Coordinates of C-alpha atoms and ligand atoms in Angstrom, one line a residue:
M1 CA 0.0 0.0 0.0
R2 CA 3.0 2.3 -0.4
F3 CA 3.1 5.0 -3.1
E4 CA 6.5 3.7 -4.1
D5 CA 5.0 0.5 -5.3
L6 CA 3.1 2.2 -8.1
E7 CA 4.4 3.3 -11.4
L8 CA 4.4 7.0 -10.3
Q9 CA 7.1 9.3 -11.5
A10 CA 9.8 10.3 -9.0
P11 CA 8.7 14.0 -8.8
L12 CA 5.2 12.9 -7.8
L13 CA 6.5 10.5 -5.2
R14 CA 8.7 13.3 -3.8
A15 CA 5.8 15.6 -3.5
V16 CA 3.7 13.0 -1.7
T17 CA 6.6 12.3 0.7
E18 CA 7.0 16.0 1.3
M19 CA 3.3 16.3 2.1
G20 CA 3.8 13.7 4.8
F21 CA 1.7 10.9 3.2
E22 CA 3.0 7.6 4.5
E23 CA 0.7 5.1 3.0
M24 CA -1.9 5.1 0.3
T25 CA -5.5 5.1 1.4
P26 CA -7.6 2.1 0.0
I27 CA -9.2 4.1 -2.8
Q28 CA -5.8 5.4 -3.9
A29 CA -4.3 2.0 -3.9
Q30 CA -7.1 0.7 -6.1
A31 CA -7.8 3.7 -8.3
I32 CA -4.3 5.0 -9.2
P33 CA -3.3 1.8 -11.2
V34 CA -6.6 1.9 -13.2
V35 CA -6.2 5.6 -14.1
L36 CA -2.6 5.1 -15.0
S37 CA -3.5 2.2 -17.3
G38 CA -5.9 4.5 -19.2
G39 CA -9.2 2.9 -18.2
D40 CA -12.5 4.6 -17.3
M41 CA -13.5 4.2 -13.7
I42 CA -16.1 4.9 -11.0
G43 CA -14.7 5.4 -7.5
Q44 CA -16.9 5.3 -4.5
A45 CA -15.5 6.1 -1.1
Q46 CA -16.6 8.4 1.7
T47 CA -15.4 11.9 2.2
G48 CA -11.9 12.3 3.6
T49 CA -10.5 9.1 2.1
G50 CA -8.1 10.8 -0.2
K51 CA -10.0 10.8 -3.5
T52 CA -8.2 13.9 -4.8
A53 CA -4.9 12.1 -4.9
A54 CA -6.6 9.1 -6.3
F55 CA -7.3 10.9 -9.6
G56 CA -4.9 13.9 -9.2
L57 CA -1.6 12.0 -9.1
P58 CA -2.3 9.8 -12.2
I59 CA -3.8 12.7 -14.1
L60 CA -0.6 14.8 -13.5
Q61 CA 1.5 11.9 -14.8
K62 CA -0.6 11.7 -18.0
I63 CA -0.2 15.4 -18.9
D64 CA 2.3 16.1 -21.6
P65 CA 4.2 19.2 -20.2
K66 CA 5.6 20.1 -23.6
K67 CA 2.1 20.5 -25.1
K68 CA 0.6 23.8 -24.0
T69 CA -3.0 22.9 -24.6
L70 CA -5.8 21.9 -22.3
Q71 CA -5.5 18.1 -21.5
A72 CA -7.6 17.4 -18.4
V73 CA -10.8 18.8 -17.0
I74 CA -11.9 18.2 -13.5
L75 CA -15.4 19.2 -12.5
C76 CA -16.3 20.1 -8.9
P77 CA -19.6 21.1 -7.4
T78 CA -18.5 24.4 -5.7
R79 CA -15.9 27.0 -5.9
E80 CA -14.6 26.1 -2.5
L81 CA -14.0 22.5 -3.7
A82 CA -12.5 23.6 -7.0
I83 CA -10.0 25.8 -5.1
Q84 CA -9.3 23.0 -2.6
V85 CA -8.6 20.5 -5.3
S86 CA -6.5 23.0 -7.3
E87 CA -4.4 23.7 -4.2
E88 CA -3.9 20.0 -3.5
M89 CA -2.9 19.4 -7.2
H90 CA -0.4 22.3 -7.1
K91 CA 1.2 20.5 -4.1
F92 CA 1.4 17.3 -6.0
A93 CA 2.9 19.1 -9.0
K94 CA 5.5 20.9 -7.0
F95 CA 8.4 19.0 -8.5
L96 CA 7.0 18.7 -12.0
H97 CA 8.0 21.3 -14.6
G98 CA 5.9 23.0 -17.2
I99 CA 2.5 22.0 -15.9
K100 CA -0.1 24.7 -15.4
I101 CA -3.2 24.1 -13.3
V102 CA -6.0 26.7 -13.1
P103 CA -9.2 26.7 -11.0
I104 CA -12.2 28.2 -12.8
Y105 CA -15.3 29.2 -10.8
G106 CA -18.0 31.8 -10.7
G107 CA -17.4 35.0 -8.8
Q108 CA -13.9 35.3 -10.1
E109 CA -13.1 37.8 -12.8
I110 CA -13.7 36.0 -16.1
V111 CA -11.0 38.0 -18.0
R112 CA -8.3 36.6 -15.6
Q113 CA -9.5 33.1 -16.4
I114 CA -9.6 33.7 -20.1
K115 CA -6.0 34.9 -20.0
A116 CA -5.0 31.8 -17.9
L117 CA -6.7 29.6 -20.4
K118 CA -4.9 31.1 -23.3
A119 CA -1.5 30.9 -21.5
G120 CA -1.0 27.2 -21.9
T121 CA -3.1 25.8 -19.1
Q122 CA -3.2 22.0 -19.3
I123 CA -5.5 21.2 -16.3
V124 CA -8.6 23.0 -15.5
I125 CA -10.5 22.5 -12.3
G126 CA -13.9 24.1 -12.5
T127 CA -17.5 24.3 -11.5
P128 CA -19.8 23.1 -14.3
G129 CA -21.5 26.5 -14.6
R130 CA -18.4 28.4 -15.2
V131 CA -16.9 25.9 -17.5
M132 CA -20.1 26.1 -19.6
D133 CA -19.7 29.8 -19.6
H134 CA -16.3 29.5 -21.2
M135 CA -17.7 27.1 -23.7
R136 CA -20.3 29.6 -24.8
R137 CA -17.7 32.3 -25.0
R138 CA -15.4 29.9 -26.9
T139 CA -12.6 30.7 -24.5
V140 CA -11.9 27.1 -23.8
N141 CA -10.9 24.5 -26.3
F142 CA -11.5 20.8 -25.6
D143 CA -9.8 19.4 -28.7
D144 CA -6.8 17.9 -26.8
V145 CA -8.6 16.9 -23.6
K146 CA -7.7 13.3 -22.8
I147 CA -9.2 13.0 -19.3
V148 CA -12.3 14.3 -17.7
A149 CA -12.9 13.7 -13.9
L150 CA -16.1 14.4 -12.1
D151 CA -15.3 14.9 -8.4
E152 CA -18.2 14.6 -5.9
A153 CA -20.5 13.7 -8.7
D154 CA -23.5 13.0 -6.4
E155 CA -23.2 16.5 -5.0
M156 CA -23.0 18.1 -8.5
L157 CA -26.3 16.3 -9.4
N158 CA -27.9 17.4 -6.2
M159 CA -27.1 20.9 -7.1
G160 CA -28.7 20.6 -10.4
F161 CA -25.7 20.5 -12.7
R162 CA -26.7 17.4 -14.6
D163 CA -27.4 19.1 -17.9
D164 CA -24.3 21.1 -17.7
I165 CA -22.2 18.0 -17.0
E166 CA -23.8 16.2 -20.0
T167 CA -23.2 19.2 -22.2
I168 CA -19.5 19.3 -21.2
L169 CA -19.1 15.5 -21.6
K170 CA -20.6 15.6 -25.1
D171 CA -18.2 18.4 -26.1
V172 CA -15.0 16.6 -25.1
P173 CA -13.5 14.2 -27.7
Q174 CA -14.7 10.6 -27.5
E175 CA -11.2 9.3 -27.3
R176 CA -10.8 10.2 -23.7
Q177 CA -10.7 8.7 -20.2
T178 CA -13.7 9.5 -18.0
L179 CA -13.3 9.2 -14.2
L180 CA -16.2 9.6 -11.8
F181 CA -15.8 10.0 -8.1
S182 CA -18.7 10.0 -5.7
A183 CA -19.5 9.2 -2.1
T184 CA -22.8 7.7 -3.0
M185 CA -24.0 6.1 -6.3
P186 CA -27.6 7.0 -6.9
Q187 CA -29.4 6.0 -10.1
P188 CA -28.7 9.2 -12.1
I189 CA -24.9 8.7 -11.6
M190 CA -25.1 5.2 -12.9
E191 CA -26.9 6.6 -15.9
I192 CA -24.2 9.1 -16.6
A193 CA -21.7 6.3 -16.2
R194 CA -23.5 4.1 -18.7
T195 CA -23.9 6.9 -21.2
Y196 CA -20.5 8.5 -21.1
Q197 CA -18.1 5.8 -19.9
K198 CA -16.6 2.8 -21.6
D199 CA -16.1 -0.5 -19.6
A200 CA -15.6 1.5 -16.5
V201 CA -13.9 -0.3 -13.6
H202 CA -16.1 0.1 -10.5
I203 CA -14.1 0.6 -7.3
R204 CA -15.9 0.6 -4.1
V205 CA -14.1 0.8 -0.8
V206 CA -16.1 -1.5 1.4
K207 CA -15.8 -1.5 5.1
K208 CA -15.2 -4.3 7.4
E209 CA -17.3 -4.9 10.6
L210 CA -15.3 -3.8 13.6
T211 CA -15.6 -4.1 17.3
V212 CA -15.1 -1.0 19.2
P213 CA -13.6 -1.2 22.7
K214 CA -15.9 -0.1 25.4
I215 CA -14.2 3.0 26.6
E216 CA -15.3 6.6 27.2
Q217 CA -15.2 8.6 24.0
Y218 CA -15.5 12.3 23.7
Y219 CA -15.1 14.9 21.0
Y220 CA -14.5 18.6 21.2
E221 CA -15.4 21.2 18.5
V222 CA -12.5 23.6 18.2
R223 CA -11.2 26.3 15.9
P224 CA -8.1 25.3 13.9
K225 CA -5.9 27.7 15.7
A226 CA -7.1 26.5 19.1
K227 CA -6.2 22.8 18.6
L228 CA -2.9 23.0 20.5
E229 CA -4.5 24.9 23.4
A230 CA -7.4 22.4 23.5
L231 CA -5.0 19.5 23.6
T232 CA -2.9 20.9 26.4
R233 CA -6.0 21.7 28.5
L234 CA -7.1 18.1 28.2
L235 CA -3.7 16.8 29.0
D236 CA -3.6 19.0 32.1
M237 CA -7.1 18.3 33.1
Y238 CA -6.9 14.5 32.9
A239 CA -3.1 14.1 33.4
P240 CA -3.1 10.6 31.9
K241 CA -0.1 8.5 33.0
L242 CA 0.7 7.7 29.4
S243 CA -1.0 9.4 26.4
L244 CA -0.9 8.4 22.7
I245 CA -1.7 11.3 20.3
F246 CA -2.5 10.6 16.7
C247 CA -1.9 12.9 13.7
N248 CA -2.5 12.2 10.1
T249 CA 0.9 13.2 8.7
K250 CA 4.5 12.9 9.7
R251 CA 4.9 16.6 9.4
Q252 CA 2.0 17.2 11.9
V253 CA 3.7 14.8 14.3
D254 CA 7.0 16.7 14.2
E255 CA 5.2 20.1 14.6
L256 CA 3.1 18.9 17.5
V257 CA 6.1 17.4 19.3
S258 CA 8.0 20.7 19.0
S259 CA 5.0 22.7 20.3
L260 CA 4.4 20.3 23.2
Q261 CA 8.1 20.3 24.1
A262 CA 8.2 24.1 24.0
R263 CA 5.3 24.1 26.5
G264 CA 7.2 21.8 28.8
Y265 CA 5.6 18.5 28.1
F266 CA 7.6 15.3 27.8
A267 CA 6.6 14.4 24.3
E268 CA 8.3 12.4 21.6
G269 CA 7.3 11.6 18.0
L270 CA 7.1 8.3 16.2
H271 CA 6.8 8.0 12.4
G272 CA 8.1 6.2 9.4
D273 CA 11.1 8.5 8.9
L274 CA 12.8 7.3 12.1
K275 CA 15.5 4.7 11.9
Q276 CA 14.9 1.5 13.8
Q277 CA 17.3 2.6 16.5
Q278 CA 15.5 5.9 17.1
R279 CA 12.2 4.1 17.2
D280 CA 13.5 1.7 19.8
R281 CA 14.8 4.5 21.9
V282 CA 11.5 6.5 21.7
M283 CA 9.5 3.3 22.5
A284 CA 11.8 2.4 25.5
S285 CA 11.4 5.9 26.8
F286 CA 7.6 5.8 26.5
R287 CA 7.3 2.3 28.1
S288 CA 9.4 3.4 31.1
G289 CA 7.3 6.5 31.5
K290 CA 10.2 8.9 30.9
T291 CA 8.3 10.2 28.0
D292 CA 4.6 10.3 28.9
I293 CA 3.3 11.5 25.6
L294 CA 3.9 9.7 22.4
V295 CA 2.8 11.5 19.2
A296 CA 2.4 9.1 16.2
T297 CA 1.0 8.5 12.8
D298 CA -1.3 5.5 12.2
V299 CA 1.3 3.5 10.4
A300 CA 4.1 4.1 12.9
A301 CA 1.8 3.2 15.9
R302 CA 0.7 0.0 14.3
G303 CA 3.2 -2.2 16.2
I304 CA 2.9 -0.4 19.5
D305 CA 1.8 -2.6 22.4
V306 CA 1.8 -0.7 25.7
D307 CA -0.7 -1.5 28.4
D308 CA -0.7 1.6 30.5
V309 CA -1.9 4.1 27.9
E310 CA -4.7 5.9 29.7
A311 CA -5.8 8.2 27.0
V312 CA -5.8 8.3 23.2
F313 CA -6.1 11.7 21.5
N314 CA -7.1 12.2 17.9
Y315 CA -5.4 15.4 17.2
D316 CA -6.5 15.0 13.7
V317 CA -9.8 13.1 12.9
P318 CA -8.6 9.9 11.3
Q319 CA -8.7 9.5 7.5
D320 CA -10.5 6.2 7.8
D321 CA -13.1 4.8 10.1
E322 CA -11.0 1.7 10.7
Y323 CA -8.2 3.9 11.9
Y324 CA -10.4 5.3 14.5
V325 CA -11.1 1.9 15.9
H326 CA -7.4 0.9 15.8
R327 CA -6.4 4.1 17.5
I328 CA -8.7 4.0 20.4
G329 CA -8.0 0.3 20.8
R330 CA -4.6 1.4 22.2
T331 CA -6.2 2.4 25.5
G332 CA -8.3 0.5 28.0
R333 CA -6.2 -2.6 27.5
A334 CA -6.1 -5.5 29.9
G335 CA -9.2 -4.3 31.7
R336 CA -7.8 -0.9 32.6
D337 CA -9.7 2.4 32.3
G338 CA -9.2 4.3 29.1
R339 CA -10.5 7.4 27.4
A340 CA -10.4 8.6 23.8
F341 CA -10.6 12.3 22.9
T342 CA -11.1 13.6 19.4
L343 CA -10.6 17.2 18.3
V344 CA -12.9 18.2 15.5
V345 CA -12.5 21.3 13.3
G346 CA -15.3 22.6 11.1
R347 CA -16.8 20.1 8.7
E348 CA -14.8 17.2 10.2
V349 CA -17.8 16.8 12.4
Y350 CA -19.5 15.0 9.5
K351 CA -16.6 12.6 9.2
L352 CA -17.0 11.9 12.9
R353 CA -20.6 11.2 12.4
D354 CA -19.7 8.7 9.7
I355 CA -17.3 7.1 12.1
M356 CA -20.1 6.8 14.8
R357 CA -22.5 5.4 12.3
Y358 CA -20.1 2.9 10.9
C359 CA -18.5 1.8 14.2
K360 CA -21.9 1.9 15.9
T361 CA -20.4 3.7 18.8
K362 CA -21.3 6.9 20.7
I363 CA -18.8 9.7 20.8
R364 CA -20.1 12.4 23.1
L365 CA -19.6 16.1 22.5
Q366 CA -18.1 17.8 25.5
P367 CA -17.3 21.4 26.1
L368 CA -13.6 22.0 26.6
P369 CA -12.6 22.3 30.2
S370 CA -12.4 25.9 31.1
L371 CA -9.2 27.4 32.3
D372 CA -10.8 27.5 35.7
D373 CA -11.4 23.8 35.7
V374 CA -7.8 23.1 34.5
M375 CA -6.5 25.5 37.2
S376 CA -8.4 23.8 40.0
V377 CA -7.3 20.3 38.9
K378 CA -3.6 21.5 38.7
A379 CA -3.9 23.2 42.1
E380 CA -5.4 20.1 43.7
K381 CA -2.5 18.0 42.4
I382 CA 0.2 20.4 43.8
L383 CA -1.6 20.7 47.1
D384 CA -1.7 16.9 47.4
Q385 CA 2.0 16.9 46.9
V386 CA 2.4 19.6 49.6
H387 CA 0.4 17.5 51.9
A388 CA 2.8 14.6 51.4
V389 CA 5.8 16.9 52.0
I390 CA 4.2 18.0 55.3
E391 CA 3.6 14.4 56.4
R392 CA 7.2 13.6 55.8
G393 CA 8.2 16.4 58.2
D394 CA 11.7 17.8 58.4
L395 CA 10.6 21.3 57.7
A396 CA 12.1 23.2 60.7
R397 CA 14.6 25.2 58.7
M398 CA 12.0 26.1 56.1
T399 CA 9.5 27.2 58.8
E400 CA 12.2 29.5 60.3
L401 CA 12.7 31.2 56.9
I402 CA 9.0 31.7 56.4
E403 CA 8.5 33.0 59.9
S404 CA 11.2 35.6 59.6
R405 CA 9.8 36.8 56.2
V406 CA 6.3 37.1 57.6
N407 CA 7.6 39.0 60.6
D408 CA 9.5 41.5 58.4
E409 CA 6.8 42.0 55.7
E410 CA 3.3 43.1 55.5
Y411 CA 1.8 39.9 54.3
T412 CA 0.5 36.7 55.9
S413 CA 1.7 33.2 55.6
I414 CA -1.5 32.4 53.8
E415 CA -0.7 34.9 51.1
M416 CA 2.8 33.4 50.9
A417 CA 1.4 30.0 50.4
A418 CA -0.9 31.3 47.7
A419 CA 2.1 32.9 45.9
F420 CA 4.0 29.7 46.1
L421 CA 1.1 27.8 44.6
K422 CA 1.0 30.3 41.8
L423 CA 4.7 29.9 41.1
A424 CA 4.3 26.1 41.2
M425 CA 1.4 26.2 38.7
G426 CA 3.5 28.0 36.0
D427 CA 2.0 30.7 33.8
G428 CA -0.2 28.4 31.7
V429 CA -3.2 29.6 33.6
N430 CA -2.8 33.0 32.2
A431 CA -3.1 31.8 28.7
E432 CA -5.6 33.7 26.6
E433 CA -9.1 32.4 27.2
L434 CA -10.4 30.6 24.1
K435 CA -13.3 32.4 22.6
D436 CA -16.3 30.2 23.1
E437 CA -18.0 29.9 19.7
Y438 CA -21.0 28.4 21.3
D439 CA -22.1 31.8 22.6
A440 CA -21.5 33.8 19.5
F441 CA -25.1 33.2 18.2
G442 CA -26.8 32.3 21.3
D443 CA -29.3 29.4 21.2
T444 CA -31.0 29.7 17.8
G445 CA -33.1 26.6 18.3
A446 CA -31.3 24.6 15.6
E447 CA -32.4 21.0 15.5
E448 CA -28.9 19.6 14.8
E449 CA -25.9 19.8 17.1
G450 CA -23.3 22.2 15.7
M451 CA -25.7 24.1 13.5
V452 CA -27.1 27.6 13.7
R453 CA -30.6 28.3 12.6
L454 CA -31.0 31.4 10.4
F455 CA -34.1 33.4 9.6
I456 CA -34.6 34.7 6.1
N457 CA -37.4 37.2 5.3
L458 CA -38.5 35.5 2.1
G459 CA -40.8 32.5 1.7
K460 CA -43.2 30.6 -0.5
K461 CA -45.2 33.7 -1.3
N462 CA -42.1 35.1 -2.9
N463 CA -41.9 32.0 -5.1
I464 CA -38.8 30.9 -3.2
R465 CA -37.9 27.2 -3.4
P466 CA -35.3 25.4 -1.2
G467 CA -33.0 25.2 -4.2
D468 CA -32.9 29.0 -4.4
I469 CA -31.7 29.3 -0.8
L470 CA -29.2 26.5 -1.3
G471 CA -27.9 27.9 -4.5
A472 CA -27.6 31.4 -3.1
I473 CA -25.7 30.2 0.0
A474 CA -23.4 27.8 -1.9
G475 CA -22.8 30.4 -4.6
E476 CA -22.0 33.3 -2.3
T477 CA -20.0 31.6 0.4
R478 CA -17.2 29.1 0.7
M479 CA -19.6 26.7 2.4
P480 CA -20.2 23.5 0.3
G481 CA -24.0 23.1 -0.4
R482 CA -24.2 19.7 1.2
L483 CA -23.4 21.1 4.6
I484 CA -26.7 23.0 4.7
G485 CA -29.1 21.5 7.2
S486 CA -32.9 21.7 7.1
I487 CA -34.6 24.4 5.1
D488 CA -38.1 25.1 6.4
L489 CA -40.1 27.3 4.0
Y490 CA -43.1 29.2 5.3
D491 CA -45.3 31.6 3.4
K492 CA -43.4 34.8 4.3
Y493 CA -40.1 33.5 5.7
T494 CA -37.7 30.6 5.8
F495 CA -35.5 29.0 8.4
V496 CA -32.3 27.4 7.2
E497 CA -29.6 25.7 9.3
V498 CA -25.9 26.0 8.6
P499 CA -22.9 24.7 10.4
R500 CA -21.8 27.0 13.2
E501 CA -18.4 27.7 11.7
Y502 CA -19.9 29.1 8.5
A503 CA -22.7 31.0 10.2
A504 CA -20.9 34.3 10.4
E505 CA -19.8 34.2 6.8
V506 CA -23.3 33.3 5.6
L507 CA -24.8 36.2 7.5
E508 CA -22.1 38.6 6.1
R509 CA -22.2 37.5 2.5
M510 CA -26.0 37.1 2.2
K511 CA -26.7 40.7 3.3
D512 CA -26.4 42.2 -0.2
V513 CA -27.7 39.3 -2.1
R514 CA -31.0 39.1 -4.0
I515 CA -33.0 35.9 -4.4
R516 CA -35.6 35.9 -7.2
G517 CA -35.2 39.7 -7.4
K518 CA -35.9 40.3 -3.7
S519 CA -33.3 41.6 -1.4
V520 CA -32.5 39.3 1.5
N521 CA -32.7 40.0 5.2
I522 CA -31.0 37.3 7.1
E523 CA -30.3 37.0 10.9
P524 CA -29.8 34.4 13.5
A525 CA -33.2 32.9 14.5
N526 CA -34.6 33.2 18.0
R527 CA -34.9 30.0 20.1
R528 CA -38.2 28.3 19.3
S529 CA -40.4 28.1 22.4
Ligands
ADP601 P1 -11.9 13.2 -0.3 O1 -11.8 13.9 -1.6 O2 -12.0 11.7 -0.4 O3 -12.9 13.8 0.7 P2 -9.3 14.4 0.1 O4 -8.6 14.1 -1.2 O5 -9.8 15.8 0.2 O6 -10.5 13.4 0.5 O7 -8.3 14.1 1.3 C1 -8.6 14.4 2.6 C2 -7.3 14.8 3.4 O8 -6.5 13.7 3.5 C3 -6.5 15.8 2.7 O9 -6.0 16.7 3.7 C4 -5.3 15.1 2.1 O10 -4.2 15.9 2.0 C5 -5.1 14.0 3.0 N1 -4.6 12.7 2.4 C6 -5.0 12.2 1.2 N2 -4.3 11.0 1.0 C7 -3.5 10.8 2.1 C8 -2.6 9.8 2.5 N3 -2.4 8.8 1.7 N4 -2.0 10.0 3.7 C9 -2.2 11.0 4.5 N5 -3.1 12.0 4.2 C10 -3.7 11.9 3.0
MG602 MG1 -12.8 15.4 -2.4

């Protein structure tokens, strides 16, 4: 399952290594050889399983850098996804020469795109609407296109792009490779596959049944920048004897180890780049408890067998449901207590829901411990140690020193004890309080956890349909349409639910928008009584 085992060019392997990918995901292992061999394919795998690399790497390999014409078209449902895929492709192409990749989406100045298309772009990543726009203007030429990939095909159909997609597919020369990626395979997708593909290989990443260990599992919703702070709070609060922290990439392991060490934690990293000797040293140190925090990638942790791990932290949500089960299985061994904590950023919460569904396990949302909680727990620990020191006695000389200070100064011995406690606790407790995103919109009465319910002043009487609302939000913001929750249409108004982390952006961007010619007034809903 290593990238090196494929017939990928050295510059692509180098890029993948630099990005910290250790091993292929199952969809990559199965799809890349098919795409390299020139066949059509349908790839079905859930979100977050690495589909971009599954088509991106072999497509890059198939581009002729000497030819300055358009050779591959990748269609994505939203501009945010087009940009995301384009960014990932640029990373893959870092060590290739003469390859130009351009994202093309609505809302961006078309003249800029036309210039880019004329300037020898070989790969276009676009939303169907905007690609059609260029076809109508004749600013895009498909004559040399050898590969078309539909990314998130189910979502594109949900958003009503079916006709556009078919128009584009009809316009691209027949001698081409057609790749179709989708998380689900509803009927219309199979129809497109039948009509526009030839002998497509159907790859479906199926999941095994897994048993989840019975341990307490929690997750925390955090902002990306607050991940480190959240982790250290949990480490301080629960003070596990040994902790295993998982990251998705080698680079993240290295970064996290440095950050933790800088904050005074005894942490070490374990990943595939370490020599056997280094690995052995790190493991020995962890087993003996000299290092109490081990940060690892999934692959590197595979062989680890340590009984006293009291907590597993998923610093990154695992790429694969199965990884989640393997990860948390490292704690609660041999009948001991164990806990698993997962940090969740933004739309990763949907991945976590998949994991819960697939693993048939309950992972409970918890608020992060407040600084106050962390402080109390830390103080308790130090005071317990103080208690033990008093029990042991032999404090005469210290008592003398304290007495003389208290006699000379204006403060009491209690104040002195408090100051000692503060010194012993370090300055961590003064760290900037994390802004609590939960309070930003108050309780809007959203049905789903993690969502904010918004009120819009237009409804059925204004001829508004759910698709209009969805289209407006997906078109104006970076939020992918599929993240929209329930849309409740009434005669004169509508309620729509959006994920909390996008709520502010939706409110801001929708202010000046018109839907069906009517200007929009949008605000957080009031809690339903
Ligand atoms: P999907 O399209 O299936 O939802 P993506 O292609 O967006 O998934 O990948 C999700 C994340 O996983 C990205 O951050 C990507 O860089 C990362 N990723 C992809 N393949 C690997 C791999 N083999 N090892 C580690 N990380 C990977
Ligand atoms: Mg994707």
